[in-house]
Structures are given as structure tokens and as C-alpha cells.
Short mmCIF file of C-alpha atoms and ligand atoms in Angstrom, two decimals:
data_model
loop_
_atom_site.label_atom_id
_atom_site.label_comp_id
_atom_site.label_asym_id
_atom_site.label_seq_id
_atom_site.Cartn_x
_atom_site.Cartn_y
_atom_site.Cartn_z
CA MET A 1 27.28 -2.54 6.76
CA ARG A 2 24.05 -0.58 7.27
CA PHE A 3 21.62 -3.16 5.91
CA LYS A 4 21.54 -6.51 7.68
CA GLU A 5 22.35 -9.63 5.65
CA ASP A 6 18.72 -10.70 5.76
CA PHE A 7 17.34 -7.28 4.76
CA LEU A 8 14.28 -7.87 2.58
CA TRP A 9 14.92 -6.04 -0.70
CA GLY A 10 12.14 -6.17 -3.24
CA GLY A 11 9.21 -4.51 -4.94
CA ALA A 12 5.47 -4.06 -4.45
CA THR A 13 2.28 -4.34 -6.49
CA ALA A 14 -1.47 -4.78 -5.94
CA ALA A 15 -3.78 -7.24 -7.68
CA ASN A 16 -6.19 -4.70 -9.13
CA GLN A 17 -3.39 -2.61 -10.59
CA CYS A 18 -1.49 -5.38 -12.35
CA GLU A 19 -3.41 -8.64 -12.74
CA GLY A 20 -6.12 -7.75 -15.28
CA ALA A 21 -8.23 -10.82 -16.19
CA TYR A 22 -11.00 -9.10 -14.26
CA ASN A 23 -13.65 -11.67 -15.14
CA GLU A 24 -11.63 -14.85 -15.67
CA ASP A 25 -11.79 -18.16 -13.83
CA GLY A 26 -14.73 -17.19 -11.69
CA LYS A 27 -13.46 -13.85 -10.41
CA GLY A 28 -16.22 -11.51 -9.24
CA LEU A 29 -16.26 -7.75 -9.70
CA SER A 30 -14.42 -5.57 -7.24
CA VAL A 31 -14.97 -1.86 -6.68
CA GLN A 32 -11.86 -1.24 -8.78
CA ASP A 33 -13.48 -2.78 -11.85
CA CYS A 34 -15.89 0.14 -11.74
CA MET A 35 -13.44 2.99 -11.14
CA PRO A 36 -12.13 3.84 -14.60
CA LYS A 37 -10.82 7.22 -13.46
CA GLY A 38 -9.76 6.24 -9.97
CA PRO A 39 -11.52 7.17 -6.74
CA ARG A 40 -12.05 10.80 -7.74
CA GLY A 41 -13.91 9.89 -10.93
CA PRO A 42 -17.42 8.49 -11.12
CA VAL A 43 -18.00 4.89 -10.02
CA THR A 44 -19.65 3.12 -12.94
CA GLU A 45 -22.50 0.61 -12.66
CA GLY A 46 -20.36 -2.13 -14.17
CA PRO A 47 -16.98 -2.45 -15.95
CA THR A 48 -16.43 -0.02 -18.82
CA GLU A 49 -13.92 -0.32 -21.66
CA ASP A 50 -12.02 2.78 -20.63
CA ASN A 51 -10.98 1.10 -17.36
CA LEU A 52 -7.31 0.18 -17.85
CA LYS A 53 -7.40 -2.08 -14.78
CA LEU A 54 -9.57 -4.66 -16.54
CA ILE A 55 -6.48 -5.84 -18.44
CA ALA A 56 -3.91 -3.84 -16.46
CA ILE A 57 -0.50 -5.34 -17.34
CA ASP A 58 -1.90 -8.86 -17.61
CA PHE A 59 0.13 -10.16 -14.68
CA TYR A 60 -2.53 -12.89 -14.40
CA HIS A 61 -1.13 -14.56 -17.51
CA ARG A 62 2.46 -13.29 -17.32
CA TYR A 63 3.35 -13.77 -13.65
CA GLU A 64 6.02 -16.35 -14.46
CA GLU A 65 7.91 -14.00 -16.76
CA ASP A 66 7.51 -11.11 -14.30
CA ILE A 67 8.65 -13.01 -11.22
CA LYS A 68 11.61 -14.34 -13.20
CA LEU A 69 12.58 -10.72 -13.91
CA PHE A 70 12.24 -9.86 -10.21
CA ALA A 71 14.49 -12.83 -9.43
CA GLU A 72 17.02 -11.55 -11.95
CA MET A 73 17.13 -8.28 -10.00
CA GLY A 74 17.79 -10.34 -6.88
CA PHE A 75 14.49 -9.71 -5.06
CA LYS A 76 14.29 -11.32 -1.63
CA VAL A 77 10.64 -10.36 -1.26
CA PHE A 78 7.74 -9.56 -3.55
CA ARG A 79 4.77 -7.68 -2.15
CA LEU A 80 1.48 -8.45 -3.88
CA SER A 81 -2.15 -8.56 -2.87
CA ILE A 82 -4.75 -11.28 -3.17
CA ALA A 83 -7.86 -10.15 -5.01
CA TRP A 84 -10.63 -11.03 -2.55
CA THR A 85 -13.00 -11.44 -5.54
CA ARG A 86 -10.92 -14.29 -6.98
CA ILE A 87 -11.48 -16.21 -3.75
CA TYR A 88 -15.02 -15.12 -2.90
CA PRO A 89 -16.47 -13.46 -6.04
CA ASN A 90 -19.17 -11.54 -4.18
CA GLY A 91 -17.72 -11.92 -0.71
CA ILE A 92 -20.75 -13.88 0.54
CA GLU A 93 -20.37 -17.38 -0.95
CA GLU A 94 -20.22 -20.40 1.31
CA GLU A 95 -17.38 -22.03 -0.61
CA PRO A 96 -14.29 -20.36 -2.08
CA ASN A 97 -13.52 -20.32 -5.78
CA GLU A 98 -10.95 -23.05 -6.33
CA ALA A 99 -9.62 -21.54 -9.57
CA GLY A 100 -8.79 -18.33 -7.75
CA LEU A 101 -6.99 -20.20 -4.98
CA GLU A 102 -5.01 -22.16 -7.57
CA PHE A 103 -3.85 -18.98 -9.25
CA TYR A 104 -2.17 -17.73 -6.07
CA ASP A 105 -0.75 -21.20 -5.41
CA LYS A 106 1.05 -20.88 -8.73
CA VAL A 107 2.19 -17.34 -8.02
CA PHE A 108 3.59 -18.22 -4.58
CA ASP A 109 5.21 -21.41 -5.89
CA THR A 110 6.95 -19.35 -8.57
CA CYS A 111 8.21 -16.88 -5.95
CA LEU A 112 9.49 -19.67 -3.73
CA LYS A 113 11.20 -21.36 -6.68
CA TYR A 114 13.36 -18.22 -6.90
CA ASN A 115 13.77 -17.89 -3.12
CA ILE A 116 11.55 -14.83 -3.08
CA GLU A 117 9.35 -14.46 0.02
CA PRO A 118 5.82 -13.36 -0.85
CA LEU A 119 4.57 -10.46 1.28
CA VAL A 120 0.81 -10.57 0.92
CA THR A 121 -1.66 -7.73 1.43
CA LEU A 122 -5.08 -9.12 2.28
CA SER A 123 -7.02 -6.07 1.17
CA HIS A 124 -5.58 -3.52 -1.22
CA TYR A 125 -8.49 -1.27 -2.15
CA GLU A 126 -10.30 -4.17 -3.85
CA THR A 127 -13.43 -5.10 -1.86
CA PRO A 128 -16.07 -7.13 -3.72
CA LEU A 129 -18.44 -4.75 -5.51
CA TYR A 130 -21.39 -6.72 -4.17
CA LEU A 131 -20.42 -5.87 -0.57
CA ALA A 132 -19.82 -2.25 -1.47
CA LYS A 133 -23.26 -1.96 -3.05
CA LYS A 134 -25.22 -3.97 -0.52
CA TYR A 135 -23.61 -2.61 2.64
CA ASP A 136 -22.00 0.66 1.57
CA GLY A 137 -18.66 -1.05 2.14
CA TRP A 138 -17.02 -0.96 5.54
CA ARG A 139 -19.71 1.29 7.01
CA SER A 140 -21.36 -1.99 7.84
CA ARG A 141 -20.21 -4.26 10.66
CA ASP A 142 -21.28 -7.22 8.48
CA LEU A 143 -18.10 -6.88 6.44
CA ILE A 144 -16.02 -8.04 9.40
CA GLY A 145 -17.51 -11.54 9.19
CA TYR A 146 -17.09 -11.78 5.42
CA PHE A 147 -13.50 -10.61 5.70
CA GLU A 148 -12.82 -13.09 8.49
CA LYS A 149 -14.06 -15.96 6.30
CA TYR A 150 -11.83 -14.83 3.43
CA CYS A 151 -8.79 -14.54 5.73
CA ARG A 152 -9.41 -17.97 7.24
CA THR A 153 -9.53 -19.47 3.76
CA VAL A 154 -6.31 -17.92 2.49
CA PHE A 155 -4.40 -18.49 5.75
CA ASN A 156 -5.32 -22.18 5.71
CA ARG A 157 -4.50 -22.52 2.05
CA TYR A 158 -1.17 -20.67 2.00
CA LYS A 159 0.13 -21.24 5.52
CA ASN A 160 3.11 -23.21 4.20
CA LYS A 161 3.91 -20.75 1.45
CA VAL A 162 3.48 -17.26 2.89
CA LYS A 163 5.14 -16.03 6.05
CA TYR A 164 4.70 -12.24 5.74
CA TRP A 165 1.22 -10.70 5.68
CA LEU A 166 -0.30 -7.22 5.74
CA THR A 167 -3.93 -6.66 6.65
CA PHE A 168 -5.31 -3.49 4.99
CA ASN A 169 -3.33 -1.40 2.57
CA GLU A 170 -3.01 2.19 3.86
CA ILE A 171 -5.79 1.71 6.37
CA ASN A 172 -5.66 5.39 7.36
CA ALA A 173 -6.55 6.45 3.80
CA VAL A 174 -10.20 5.98 4.80
CA LEU A 175 -10.03 9.43 6.40
CA ILE A 176 -9.34 11.06 3.04
CA SER A 177 -11.05 8.70 0.64
CA PRO A 178 -13.76 6.53 2.20
CA LEU A 179 -14.34 5.09 -1.28
CA LEU A 180 -10.77 3.95 -1.82
CA GLY A 181 -10.02 3.15 1.80
CA ALA A 182 -13.28 1.49 2.82
CA SER A 183 -15.31 0.93 -0.38
CA VAL A 184 -17.98 3.34 0.82
CA LEU A 185 -20.09 4.27 -2.21
CA THR A 186 -21.90 7.19 -0.58
CA PRO A 187 -20.09 10.36 -1.69
CA LYS A 188 -17.73 11.77 0.92
CA THR A 189 -19.62 15.08 0.90
CA GLU A 190 -22.62 13.25 2.37
CA LEU A 191 -20.64 11.50 5.11
CA THR A 192 -20.03 12.74 8.63
CA LYS A 193 -16.88 12.16 10.68
CA GLN A 194 -19.01 9.69 12.62
CA ASP A 195 -19.62 7.64 9.44
CA ILE A 196 -15.96 7.68 8.50
CA TYR A 197 -14.57 6.74 11.91
CA GLN A 198 -17.19 4.01 12.29
CA ALA A 199 -16.06 2.50 8.97
CA ALA A 200 -12.47 2.84 10.18
CA HIS A 201 -13.42 1.07 13.41
CA HIS A 202 -14.87 -1.88 11.49
CA GLU A 203 -11.65 -2.16 9.50
CA LEU A 204 -9.54 -1.91 12.66
CA VAL A 205 -11.51 -4.76 14.24
CA ALA A 206 -11.26 -6.80 11.03
CA SER A 207 -7.53 -6.14 10.91
CA ALA A 208 -7.03 -7.31 14.50
CA LEU A 209 -9.20 -10.33 13.82
CA ALA A 210 -6.96 -11.20 10.86
CA VAL A 211 -3.93 -10.93 13.16
CA LYS A 212 -5.61 -13.18 15.73
CA LEU A 213 -6.62 -15.78 13.15
CA GLY A 214 -3.29 -15.59 11.37
CA HIS A 215 -1.37 -16.25 14.56
CA GLU A 216 -3.63 -19.19 15.41
CA ILE A 217 -3.35 -20.80 11.98
CA MET A 218 0.28 -19.85 11.24
CA PRO A 219 2.26 -19.55 14.50
CA ASN A 220 5.42 -18.55 12.62
CA ALA A 221 3.82 -15.90 10.45
CA LYS A 222 4.65 -12.20 10.75
CA ILE A 223 1.58 -10.05 10.35
CA GLY A 224 1.76 -6.29 10.03
CA CYS A 225 -0.52 -3.31 9.63
CA MET A 226 0.03 -0.86 6.79
CA VAL A 227 -0.53 2.90 6.74
CA VAL A 228 0.22 5.98 4.68
CA ALA A 229 3.13 7.56 6.55
CA SER A 230 4.12 11.17 6.42
CA PRO A 231 5.95 13.38 8.87
CA VAL A 232 3.96 16.56 9.49
CA TYR A 233 6.17 19.65 9.70
CA PRO A 234 4.98 22.94 11.21
CA MET A 235 4.92 25.68 8.59
CA THR A 236 6.70 28.09 10.95
CA THR A 237 8.23 28.11 14.40
CA ASN A 238 5.10 29.76 15.74
CA PRO A 239 4.02 27.45 18.60
CA GLU A 240 0.45 27.54 17.25
CA ASP A 241 1.70 25.96 14.03
CA VAL A 242 3.80 23.46 15.95
CA MET A 243 0.77 22.34 17.95
CA SER A 244 -1.34 22.11 14.82
CA ALA A 245 1.30 19.95 13.10
CA TYR A 246 1.50 17.78 16.22
CA GLU A 247 -2.24 17.18 16.17
CA LYS A 248 -2.27 16.36 12.48
CA GLN A 249 0.58 13.92 13.02
CA ARG A 250 -1.38 12.23 15.75
CA GLU A 251 -4.42 11.83 13.54
CA LEU A 252 -2.21 9.89 11.13
CA MET A 253 -0.66 7.84 13.95
CA PHE A 254 -4.04 6.87 15.37
CA PHE A 255 -4.26 3.75 13.20
CA THR A 256 -0.81 2.43 14.08
CA ASP A 257 -1.40 3.30 17.74
CA VAL A 258 -4.44 1.00 17.79
CA HIS A 259 -2.63 -1.79 15.92
CA VAL A 260 0.45 -1.67 18.13
CA ASN A 261 -1.12 -0.96 21.52
CA GLY A 262 -4.31 -2.97 21.07
CA GLU A 263 -6.66 -0.22 22.20
CA TYR A 264 -7.89 3.23 21.32
CA PRO A 265 -5.34 5.84 22.40
CA HIS A 266 -6.09 8.33 25.19
CA TYR A 267 -6.27 11.32 22.83
CA THR A 268 -9.24 9.91 20.89
CA LYS A 269 -11.48 10.93 23.79
CA LYS A 270 -10.98 14.59 22.99
CA LEU A 271 -10.64 14.08 19.24
CA PHE A 272 -13.97 12.29 19.01
CA LYS A 273 -15.61 14.87 21.26
CA ASP A 274 -14.38 17.66 19.00
CA TYR A 275 -15.65 15.78 15.94
CA ASN A 276 -18.91 14.80 17.61
CA VAL A 277 -18.12 11.13 17.04
CA LYS A 278 -19.70 8.45 19.23
CA LEU A 279 -18.50 5.09 18.04
CA ASP A 280 -20.32 1.82 18.37
CA ILE A 281 -17.48 -0.10 20.01
CA ARG A 282 -18.65 -3.37 21.52
CA GLU A 283 -17.03 -5.28 24.32
CA GLU A 284 -16.00 -8.07 21.93
CA ASP A 285 -14.37 -5.45 19.66
CA ARG A 286 -12.14 -4.38 22.53
CA GLU A 287 -11.10 -7.99 23.09
CA ILE A 288 -10.28 -8.48 19.42
CA LEU A 289 -8.29 -5.24 19.21
CA LYS A 290 -5.90 -6.65 21.80
CA HIS A 291 -4.41 -8.88 19.09
CA THR A 292 -1.54 -6.66 18.06
CA VAL A 293 0.71 -6.72 15.02
CA ASP A 294 4.26 -8.07 14.65
CA PHE A 295 5.54 -5.13 12.64
CA VAL A 296 4.49 -1.78 11.25
CA ALA A 297 4.57 -1.33 7.48
CA PHE A 298 3.97 1.86 5.61
CA SER A 299 4.05 3.70 2.32
CA TYR A 300 6.11 6.84 2.07
CA TYR A 301 5.84 9.28 -0.81
CA ASN A 302 6.01 12.72 0.77
CA SER A 303 6.00 14.79 3.94
CA LYS A 304 3.31 17.30 4.86
CA CYS A 305 3.27 20.81 6.29
CA ALA A 306 0.56 22.17 8.56
CA ALA A 307 -0.32 25.48 10.18
CA ALA A 308 -2.86 26.78 12.65
CA ASP A 309 -4.25 29.09 9.96
CA GLU A 310 -3.82 27.26 6.67
CA SER A 311 -5.70 29.88 4.64
CA LYS A 312 -2.47 31.91 4.36
CA TYR A 313 -0.71 29.19 2.35
CA ASP A 314 -0.98 27.12 -0.82
CA TYR A 315 -1.90 23.46 -0.68
CA VAL A 316 -0.08 20.78 -2.62
CA SER A 317 -1.46 17.34 -3.34
CA GLY A 318 0.18 14.42 -1.60
CA ASN A 319 0.03 10.79 -2.57
CA VAL A 320 -3.09 10.46 -0.41
CA PHE A 321 -3.10 13.32 2.12
CA ARG A 322 -2.63 16.88 0.93
CA GLY A 323 -0.57 19.42 2.87
CA LEU A 324 0.83 22.92 2.61
CA LYS A 325 3.52 23.71 0.08
CA ASN A 326 7.04 23.34 1.43
CA GLU A 327 9.30 25.90 -0.25
CA HIS A 328 12.37 23.73 0.32
CA LEU A 329 11.24 20.82 -1.82
CA GLU A 330 11.04 19.92 -5.51
CA PHE A 331 8.03 18.35 -7.21
CA THR A 332 7.44 15.17 -9.21
CA GLN A 333 5.67 15.46 -12.57
CA TRP A 334 2.45 14.56 -10.75
CA GLY A 335 2.80 17.33 -8.18
CA ASN A 336 4.12 15.35 -5.21
CA GLN A 337 6.83 17.01 -3.19
CA ILE A 338 10.05 15.03 -2.96
CA ASP A 339 11.51 14.69 0.53
CA PRO A 340 13.94 11.79 1.07
CA ILE A 341 14.92 13.02 4.55
CA GLY A 342 11.25 12.82 5.53
CA LEU A 343 11.62 9.05 5.25
CA ARG A 344 14.38 9.04 7.86
CA VAL A 345 12.27 11.33 10.04
CA ILE A 346 9.21 9.09 9.93
CA LEU A 347 11.23 5.90 10.46
CA ASN A 348 12.73 7.40 13.60
CA HIS A 349 9.36 8.72 14.69
CA PHE A 350 7.70 5.31 14.38
CA TYR A 351 10.55 3.54 16.10
CA ASP A 352 10.70 6.02 18.99
CA ARG A 353 6.98 5.48 19.49
CA TYR A 354 6.70 1.72 19.02
CA LYS A 355 10.14 0.06 19.30
CA MET A 356 8.85 -2.41 16.75
CA PRO A 357 10.30 -3.66 13.44
CA LEU A 358 9.36 -1.39 10.54
CA PHE A 359 8.94 -2.24 6.88
CA VAL A 360 8.94 0.33 4.06
CA VAL A 361 6.53 -1.43 1.72
CA GLU A 362 5.93 1.42 -0.74
CA ASN A 363 8.01 4.26 -2.04
CA GLY A 364 8.74 5.31 -5.57
CA LEU A 365 8.56 7.84 -8.36
CA GLY A 366 5.66 7.99 -10.80
CA ALA A 367 6.94 9.54 -14.02
CA ASN A 368 6.44 9.68 -17.77
CA ASP A 369 9.01 7.34 -19.31
CA GLU A 370 10.27 7.32 -22.87
CA LEU A 371 11.01 3.95 -24.43
CA VAL A 372 14.08 4.24 -26.67
CA THR A 373 16.44 1.87 -28.51
CA ASP A 374 19.97 1.51 -27.11
CA GLU A 375 23.20 0.98 -29.05
CA ASN A 376 22.63 -2.79 -29.07
CA GLY A 377 19.19 -2.45 -30.55
CA ASN A 378 17.38 -3.23 -27.28
CA LYS A 379 14.46 -1.16 -26.10
CA THR A 380 14.96 0.53 -22.75
CA VAL A 381 14.27 3.65 -20.67
CA TYR A 382 17.07 5.88 -19.40
CA ASP A 383 15.35 6.69 -16.11
CA ASP A 384 18.16 8.43 -14.24
CA TYR A 385 15.54 10.60 -12.48
CA ARG A 386 14.03 7.43 -10.95
CA ILE A 387 17.45 6.13 -9.94
CA LYS A 388 18.18 9.43 -8.21
CA TYR A 389 14.83 9.43 -6.40
CA LEU A 390 15.20 5.85 -5.19
CA ASN A 391 18.87 6.23 -4.30
CA ASP A 392 18.15 9.30 -2.19
CA HIS A 393 15.31 7.59 -0.35
CA ILE A 394 17.10 4.30 0.29
CA VAL A 395 20.11 6.25 1.57
CA GLN A 396 17.81 7.73 4.20
CA VAL A 397 16.65 4.23 5.16
CA GLY A 398 20.34 3.39 5.63
CA LYS A 399 20.80 6.47 7.81
CA ALA A 400 17.76 5.55 9.91
CA ILE A 401 19.27 2.10 10.44
CA GLU A 402 22.45 3.83 11.61
CA ASP A 403 20.24 5.86 13.96
CA GLY A 404 19.27 2.53 15.52
CA VAL A 405 15.93 1.94 13.81
CA GLU A 406 15.05 -1.67 13.06
CA VAL A 407 14.01 -1.91 9.41
CA MET A 408 12.98 -5.29 8.00
CA GLY A 409 13.01 -4.39 4.36
CA TYR A 410 12.20 -2.07 1.51
CA THR A 411 9.83 -2.81 -1.38
CA SER A 412 9.65 -0.01 -3.91
CA TRP A 413 6.22 0.64 -5.34
CA GLY A 414 5.26 -0.58 -8.79
CA CYS A 415 8.44 -2.57 -9.39
CA ILE A 416 6.93 -3.25 -12.78
CA ASP A 417 4.81 -0.55 -14.47
CA LEU A 418 1.16 -0.84 -13.51
CA VAL A 419 -2.05 1.19 -13.46
CA SER A 420 -1.99 4.00 -10.91
CA ALA A 421 -4.42 3.99 -7.99
CA ALA A 422 -5.34 7.66 -7.67
CA SER A 423 -5.99 8.37 -11.34
CA ALA A 424 -6.07 4.91 -13.00
CA GLU A 425 -3.39 5.97 -15.49
CA ILE A 426 -0.73 3.73 -16.99
CA LYS A 427 1.43 6.61 -18.17
CA LYS A 428 2.37 7.32 -14.55
CA ARG A 429 5.08 4.69 -14.40
CA TYR A 430 6.98 3.50 -11.33
CA GLY A 431 8.69 0.34 -12.56
CA TYR A 432 12.15 -1.04 -13.11
CA ILE A 433 10.43 -2.89 -15.94
CA TYR A 434 8.62 -1.02 -18.69
CA VAL A 435 5.34 -2.50 -19.88
CA ASP A 436 4.27 -1.67 -23.41
CA ARG A 437 0.76 -0.47 -22.73
CA ASN A 438 -0.47 2.99 -23.61
CA GLN A 439 -2.98 5.31 -22.04
CA ASP A 440 -5.46 4.53 -24.84
CA GLY A 441 -5.23 0.83 -24.01
CA THR A 442 -3.09 -0.13 -27.02
CA GLY A 443 0.29 -1.86 -26.73
CA SER A 444 1.87 -5.30 -26.97
CA LEU A 445 2.22 -5.77 -23.18
CA GLU A 446 5.87 -6.74 -23.80
CA ARG A 447 8.27 -6.11 -20.91
CA TYR A 448 11.55 -4.12 -21.23
CA LYS A 449 14.25 -3.56 -18.62
CA LYS A 450 14.88 0.08 -17.74
CA LYS A 451 18.24 1.47 -16.66
CA SER A 452 16.95 1.38 -13.06
CA PHE A 453 16.56 -2.40 -13.40
CA TYR A 454 20.34 -2.82 -13.51
CA TRP A 455 20.86 -0.15 -10.87
CA TYR A 456 18.54 -1.88 -8.35
CA LYS A 457 20.10 -5.24 -9.15
CA GLU A 458 23.45 -3.79 -8.09
CA VAL A 459 21.98 -2.23 -4.94
CA ILE A 460 20.61 -5.61 -3.89
CA ALA A 461 23.72 -7.54 -4.89
CA THR A 462 25.91 -5.23 -2.78
CA ASN A 463 23.33 -5.05 0.02
CA GLY A 464 23.17 -1.29 -0.34
CA GLU A 465 26.92 -0.63 -0.58
CA SER A 466 26.56 0.67 -4.15
CA LEU A 467 24.24 3.49 -3.05
CA GLU A 468 25.56 7.02 -3.40
CA TYR A 469 25.58 8.75 -0.06
C1 BG6 B 501 -0.38 4.10 -2.62
C2 BG6 B 501 -1.21 2.89 -2.94
O1 BG6 B 501 -1.17 5.07 -2.06
O2 BG6 B 501 0.25 4.76 -3.65
C3 BG6 B 501 -0.92 2.25 -4.27
O3 BG6 B 501 -1.12 1.93 -1.93
C4 BG6 B 501 -0.66 3.32 -5.29
O4 BG6 B 501 -1.98 1.41 -4.62
C5 BG6 B 501 0.55 4.13 -4.86
O5 BG6 B 501 -0.53 2.86 -6.59
C6 BG6 B 501 0.98 5.19 -5.84
O6 BG6 B 501 -0.10 6.06 -6.11
P1 BG6 B 501 -0.62 6.29 -7.57
O7 BG6 B 501 -1.90 6.97 -7.44
O8 BG6 B 501 0.42 7.08 -8.26
O9 BG6 B 501 -0.77 4.94 -8.19
#
């Protein structure tokens, strides 16, 4: 048996990509309500009709039906995020919004009714718009205090319902997209490395503060950090390329290094010198950073290749970080390279470095699905391509466990179709459950089980024994 009996099988979502109800029951606007095209498109002054996230898949009104479907698949865990703006609409209020708190009470109660553990992300790219506008997001130290207040509120409220927490989703994404990763509204082209690493520092302190608070309020809670993970391969065996790949890998590991070791790693001295970065790190920040995480969680969608002279090669887009094209790998319809073995590589890499429980909290295939009618007259999707992708990746998790890596669980991304983060599209589907909503916003919002729904149900029921190795 590769997967332990208590392995946490499940799926993952984020509030802004599935809840909708963007202005109901006192919710304030988040940055996502003004990103109709995703972080690469223009940020609008206010919500616009072309923003699919305003309704998304209407999880806000359909959570009972959706969680029941997750339970039918046998989920042990459901990863979701709390929309900060449901709790503190602008981030600055003295008192929280009771209606927002009640919504998550109902969601968690529904999970627990089905013996599903909620795994809650505190901040999944959905900072209050007010804070983004007033402070240019996490560039300001003031956000730490507002975030602390929000964390204190939700920890106190849900301490008897939620045991597993994540602080910031993909905290290292700030390096690539300061808008997505840190709600910085100033265009990236106008930001220096100094600006970006200072915003990252504020988030790192806020993350450690959340860990500190969480442990004080909920002594039995498990609180993890969450990063985009990607092994970085050298393009050739030329030692120059190997060194370059090593350095790029380290830049990605910087965030987990701080979270696990409780201090800035030795190599940042040179890195920051090279980048001309002089951070405002206060003595109290250093004390807070010492509050380290209980586990390391990450998303995995693709590996990366790097070279000393990258101008000789073609780039390919990654889920967040781009890299050089790897001739050995196939592509998804959205141009991501598919590398299941990379997941085993990065699991081993993390475990060698940290000896700490790991949690794969995102992985999955975004694809165009075709809804068809089966021989019994039921609507479904024959998504064998998704089954193959997931099978191949979970198999590598199994192999990493055989290697000796401690893996707590696996939550595939977008277990129900939702709006994508990078491009705000609904046609890029990840789910086991099809949601009838089209790119133009039309659709009944009805849910239909895909072929992968039954496949994953079997994987969970057999604790991974049904996987094809
Ligand atoms: C991760 C994010 O980067 O990738 C998710 O944490 C996101 O929010 C997922 O949805 C898949 O990316 P995309 O752009 O296809 O939605």
C-alpha cells in the first residue's frame, strides 16, 4: 500500500473562481471583481459584465449540492478559500460582516456532515480592492495588520471546524505577477526588484504571523505555506546551464526556505546584492518569521528548463513561471508542458531539503470539454485525456511515497469546473463535474458528472490501488 490509510484525497477551489455572488450579503469588492481578463488584462475601475467571476459557478448558492457530489466521490478533504471581502468588505472595518461568517459556517458544517475536512486558504489572490487601491496592495506594511485582524477573526470563529489551513496561495507568484500575487496595482514594468521583494517580505511576515496566531488560537491546527512548485532542469549538461538552473531553483525555494527555517536564507545576501535590493526588515519581523509552518503545500503543473544563455532557445508558458521548451514533453491545449515525473522530482527535492510533511494541493489539466449524451440519456463528458493526466501524476506521488517522502494528501485543482485564474475563462475546465456555463456567460449552471468523476471515486475507494502504473 503506497498511500497511507489516512491519506487526504480531495479537490481544490478558490472563492473568487467559484463562489460568484460578488456583491451579496455585504461582501465588498476584491481585486478579482475587477479583473475580467485575468491579471494580464486591464484592471477595471469597478465590476464589469464581462467578468465571469461575478457569478462564476454560483457555488455561493449551490455549495450543498457541490459538496454532496464531492462526498459521493469519497473526498476526505476539500480545499477552498475564504473571501476576505466577505468577512471584512474593505479590509479596514472594525467589526466583521456576520453574514459572511455565517456563509462559511454553513459550508464547513456541510463538509463535516460528510466527514470531509476543510482545508482553508486564507488568501487566494483575492485582497480587498480598497486595500489594493489605497496602499498599492502588499507593497505597504499596513496590510500586515489588516490581514492579522482578518486571520484572528476567522481562526476564532472556525477553530472547532477547520484543522488544516494555508496562508497565501502560491506566495512565490508575486515574483512573476505582483498584481495576482500581492494585489499591487502599479504595472510590473514600473516596479523594481526592490518593490517586489519588499511586497514579498510583507506577505512573508503576514504569513508567519498567521501561523503564530493560528497556533495560539488552535493548538491542534496544522498550518502550511503554499507555493508554485516546479523542478528546474538544466537545458544541457554544460555546467554553466546546470548552475543557472540551480540558481533559478533556489529563487523558487526562497519562499519555502523562509517558512520552514524561520529566517532569510544565506544565499539572499548575494541575491539581493545582485538585484540591488535593500529590504526594510525590522527586528520584530525577524521575531515573527521564527513561527514556522507545520507542512509545505504546493501546486504543481509543470517543470521548467533553464540555461545560462536563454536567447538560444524558445520559451514556453508555464502555469505561472515560464521556462525554456523541453523537447521531451507534450503540451496541454493551453500550452503547458506535461511532466508527471517532475512531480516526483519536486516531492523528493522538497523532502530532502525540509524533512517535513508535504501536501500536493493543486494539480490538474485545463482542457476544452464536450458535453454529450450517453446511452442512458444522461449528459456527461468523456474526458479520458484528463483521467490519463491525473493518473500519471498521482502515480508519481505514489512513487515518491515509495521513495520515502511523507505526503499528507492530494487535492486536484478545480474539482468542479470554475473560472480560470490566469485568463478568467470558463472554457478551460479542470473538473470532475461539468458546470453548464459558457464563455459568453450563458448556461443553466447545472452540474453533470464527467467520466473522470467515476474514475476518481474508484481511486479514492481503493486508496490508489486502481491507478495504472
Ligand atoms: C494556480 C492557481 O496557479 O493555478 C489557481 O492557484 C489557478 O487559482 C490554477 O486556477 C490553474 O490556473 P488557470 O490559470 O488555468 O486557472
